[in-house]
Amino acid sequence: MYFTLSTETIGAAAGDTPSQLESKVKAWLAAQAAAGTPVMLVYVLAEPVTEQLPGTAVLLPESECTITAGGAAMTAEYVRDTNAVIAGLAARVAALEGGGGA
């Protein structure tokens, strides 16, 4: 793996040996970690790793909703609000029976 740092960033001088440059890079990395801003490298794994995460219930704020997973595979299950369905059915039954409402 390779990454580039400017000579100013690590305090390199024109005559530094490879060993001196290595020490300066390590010192800079240690200083970043000590300051609470560690350097993180993001890279693609040679072999993908799949991690199963527990399902999460999502309360939908509207009757229509779009769910995305950033291109990852996912499964979504929808369960209607049973209280709303029961109230609607009760109102229909009452209307059919001539009661006018629930």
PDB file of C-alpha atoms in Angstrom:
ATOM      1  CA  MET A   1       0.000   0.000   0.000  1.00  0.00           C
ATOM      2  CA  TYR A   2       1.248   3.452  -0.857  1.00  0.00           C
ATOM      3  CA  PHE A   3       0.145   6.909   0.181  1.00  0.00           C
ATOM      4  CA  THR A   4       1.641  10.349  -0.318  1.00  0.00           C
ATOM      5  CA  LEU A   5       2.534  13.004   2.239  1.00  0.00           C
ATOM      6  CA  SER A   6       4.127  16.315   1.417  1.00  0.00           C
ATOM      7  CA  THR A   7       7.635  16.941   2.712  1.00  0.00           C
ATOM      8  CA  GLU A   8       6.306  20.003   4.571  1.00  0.00           C
ATOM      9  CA  THR A   9       3.729  17.875   6.378  1.00  0.00           C
ATOM     10  CA  ILE A  10       6.318  15.555   7.908  1.00  0.00           C
ATOM     11  CA  GLY A  11       9.136  18.127   8.183  1.00  0.00           C
ATOM     12  CA  ALA A  12      11.429  16.379   5.725  1.00  0.00           C
ATOM     13  CA  ALA A  13      14.686  18.003   4.643  1.00  0.00           C
ATOM     14  CA  ALA A  14      16.415  17.624   1.268  1.00  0.00           C
ATOM     15  CA  GLY A  15      19.236  15.499   2.657  1.00  0.00           C
ATOM     16  CA  ASP A  16      17.133  13.094   4.767  1.00  0.00           C
ATOM     17  CA  THR A  17      17.945   9.420   4.395  1.00  0.00           C
ATOM     18  CA  PRO A  18      15.159   6.851   3.854  1.00  0.00           C
ATOM     19  CA  SER A  19      15.518   5.856   7.520  1.00  0.00           C
ATOM     20  CA  GLN A  20      15.131   9.487   8.638  1.00  0.00           C
ATOM     21  CA  LEU A  21      12.082   9.922   6.401  1.00  0.00           C
ATOM     22  CA  GLU A  22      10.542   6.756   7.849  1.00  0.00           C
ATOM     23  CA  SER A  23      11.106   8.057  11.386  1.00  0.00           C
ATOM     24  CA  LYS A  24       9.530  11.409  10.504  1.00  0.00           C
ATOM     25  CA  VAL A  25       6.480   9.744   8.965  1.00  0.00           C
ATOM     26  CA  LYS A  26       6.061   7.526  12.031  1.00  0.00           C
ATOM     27  CA  ALA A  27       6.438  10.540  14.318  1.00  0.00           C
ATOM     28  CA  TRP A  28       3.840  12.458  12.306  1.00  0.00           C
ATOM     29  CA  LEU A  29       1.401   9.512  12.452  1.00  0.00           C
ATOM     30  CA  ALA A  30       1.944   9.206  16.228  1.00  0.00           C
ATOM     31  CA  ALA A  31       1.366  12.949  16.656  1.00  0.00           C
ATOM     32  CA  GLN A  32      -1.911  12.713  14.708  1.00  0.00           C
ATOM     33  CA  ALA A  33      -3.083   9.850  16.912  1.00  0.00           C
ATOM     34  CA  ALA A  34      -2.078  11.695  20.096  1.00  0.00           C
ATOM     35  CA  ALA A  35      -3.991  14.780  18.906  1.00  0.00           C
ATOM     36  CA  GLY A  36      -7.143  12.686  18.501  1.00  0.00           C
ATOM     37  CA  THR A  37      -7.047  12.860  14.706  1.00  0.00           C
ATOM     38  CA  PRO A  38      -5.572   9.501  13.732  1.00  0.00           C
ATOM     39  CA  VAL A  39      -4.898   8.815  10.069  1.00  0.00           C
ATOM     40  CA  MET A  40      -7.322   6.266   8.662  1.00  0.00           C
ATOM     41  CA  LEU A  41      -6.797   4.486   5.372  1.00  0.00           C
ATOM     42  CA  VAL A  42      -9.799   3.120   3.488  1.00  0.00           C
ATOM     43  CA  TYR A  43      -9.152   0.383   0.987  1.00  0.00           C
ATOM     44  CA  VAL A  44     -10.924  -2.427  -0.834  1.00  0.00           C
ATOM     45  CA  LEU A  45     -10.388  -5.893   0.616  1.00  0.00           C
ATOM     46  CA  ALA A  46      -9.038  -8.594  -1.686  1.00  0.00           C
ATOM     47  CA  GLU A  47     -11.829 -10.873  -0.403  1.00  0.00           C
ATOM     48  CA  PRO A  48     -15.134  -9.224   0.583  1.00  0.00           C
ATOM     49  CA  VAL A  49     -16.347  -9.784   4.137  1.00  0.00           C
ATOM     50  CA  THR A  50     -20.066 -10.079   4.856  1.00  0.00           C
ATOM     51  CA  GLU A  51     -21.355  -9.107   8.271  1.00  0.00           C
ATOM     52  CA  GLN A  52     -24.895  -9.937   9.377  1.00  0.00           C
ATOM     53  CA  LEU A  53     -26.451  -7.118  11.357  1.00  0.00           C
ATOM     54  CA  PRO A  54     -29.560  -7.454  13.473  1.00  0.00           C
ATOM     55  CA  GLY A  55     -32.812  -6.237  11.943  1.00  0.00           C
ATOM     56  CA  THR A  56     -33.977  -2.784  12.925  1.00  0.00           C
ATOM     57  CA  ALA A  57     -37.566  -1.614  13.151  1.00  0.00           C
ATOM     58  CA  VAL A  58     -38.139   1.650  11.319  1.00  0.00           C
ATOM     59  CA  LEU A  59     -41.218   3.693  12.140  1.00  0.00           C
ATOM     60  CA  LEU A  60     -42.510   5.216   8.933  1.00  0.00           C
ATOM     61  CA  PRO A  61     -43.626   8.830   9.310  1.00  0.00           C
ATOM     62  CA  GLU A  62     -45.828   8.742   6.176  1.00  0.00           C
ATOM     63  CA  SER A  63     -47.975   6.231   4.329  1.00  0.00           C
ATOM     64  CA  GLU A  64     -45.319   6.096   1.590  1.00  0.00           C
ATOM     65  CA  CYS A  65     -41.613   5.756   2.251  1.00  0.00           C
ATOM     66  CA  THR A  66     -38.432   4.995   0.289  1.00  0.00           C
ATOM     67  CA  ILE A  67     -35.811   2.809   1.953  1.00  0.00           C
ATOM     68  CA  THR A  68     -32.289   2.548   0.533  1.00  0.00           C
ATOM     69  CA  ALA A  69     -29.178   0.716   1.645  1.00  0.00           C
ATOM     70  CA  GLY A  70     -26.515   2.484  -0.386  1.00  0.00           C
ATOM     71  CA  GLY A  71     -26.413  -0.238  -3.036  1.00  0.00           C
ATOM     72  CA  ALA A  72     -26.218  -3.108  -0.538  1.00  0.00           C
ATOM     73  CA  ALA A  73     -28.687  -5.982  -0.575  1.00  0.00           C
ATOM     74  CA  MET A  74     -31.457  -5.706   1.981  1.00  0.00           C
ATOM     75  CA  THR A  75     -34.863  -7.059   2.906  1.00  0.00           C
ATOM     76  CA  ALA A  76     -37.754  -4.903   4.044  1.00  0.00           C
ATOM     77  CA  GLU A  77     -41.013  -6.026   5.600  1.00  0.00           C
ATOM     78  CA  TYR A  78     -44.081  -3.834   5.918  1.00  0.00           C
ATOM     79  CA  VAL A  79     -46.710  -4.315   8.602  1.00  0.00           C
ATOM     80  CA  ARG A  80     -49.730  -2.028   8.413  1.00  0.00           C
ATOM     81  CA  ASP A  81     -50.808  -0.055  11.440  1.00  0.00           C
ATOM     82  CA  THR A  82     -53.376  -2.520  12.781  1.00  0.00           C
ATOM     83  CA  ASN A  83     -55.178   0.105  14.883  1.00  0.00           C
ATOM     84  CA  ALA A  84     -55.838   2.223  11.796  1.00  0.00           C
ATOM     85  CA  VAL A  85     -56.987  -0.815   9.789  1.00  0.00           C
ATOM     86  CA  ILE A  86     -59.321  -1.992  12.575  1.00  0.00           C
ATOM     87  CA  ALA A  87     -60.796   1.490  12.986  1.00  0.00           C
ATOM     88  CA  GLY A  88     -61.390   1.711   9.237  1.00  0.00           C
ATOM     89  CA  LEU A  89     -63.041  -1.712   9.131  1.00  0.00           C
ATOM     90  CA  ALA A  90     -65.188  -0.875  12.164  1.00  0.00           C
ATOM     91  CA  ALA A  91     -66.370   2.309  10.456  1.00  0.00           C
ATOM     92  CA  ARG A  92     -67.262   0.339   7.301  1.00  0.00           C
ATOM     93  CA  VAL A  93     -69.178  -2.262   9.280  1.00  0.00           C
ATOM     94  CA  ALA A  94     -71.017   0.453  11.182  1.00  0.00           C
ATOM     95  CA  ALA A  95     -71.902   2.197   7.914  1.00  0.00           C
ATOM     96  CA  LEU A  96     -73.164  -1.071   6.414  1.00  0.00           C
ATOM     97  CA  GLU A  97     -75.252  -1.708   9.511  1.00  0.00           C
ATOM     98  CA  GLY A  98     -76.650   1.801   9.306  1.00  0.00           C
ATOM     99  CA  GLY A  99     -74.922   3.043  12.442  1.00  0.00           C
ATOM    100  CA  GLY A 100     -73.058   5.764  10.607  1.00  0.00           C
ATOM    101  CA  GLY A 101     -69.772   5.381  12.516  1.00  0.00           C
ATOM    102  CA  ALA A 102     -67.753   3.436  15.037  1.00  0.00           C
TER     103      ALA A 102
END
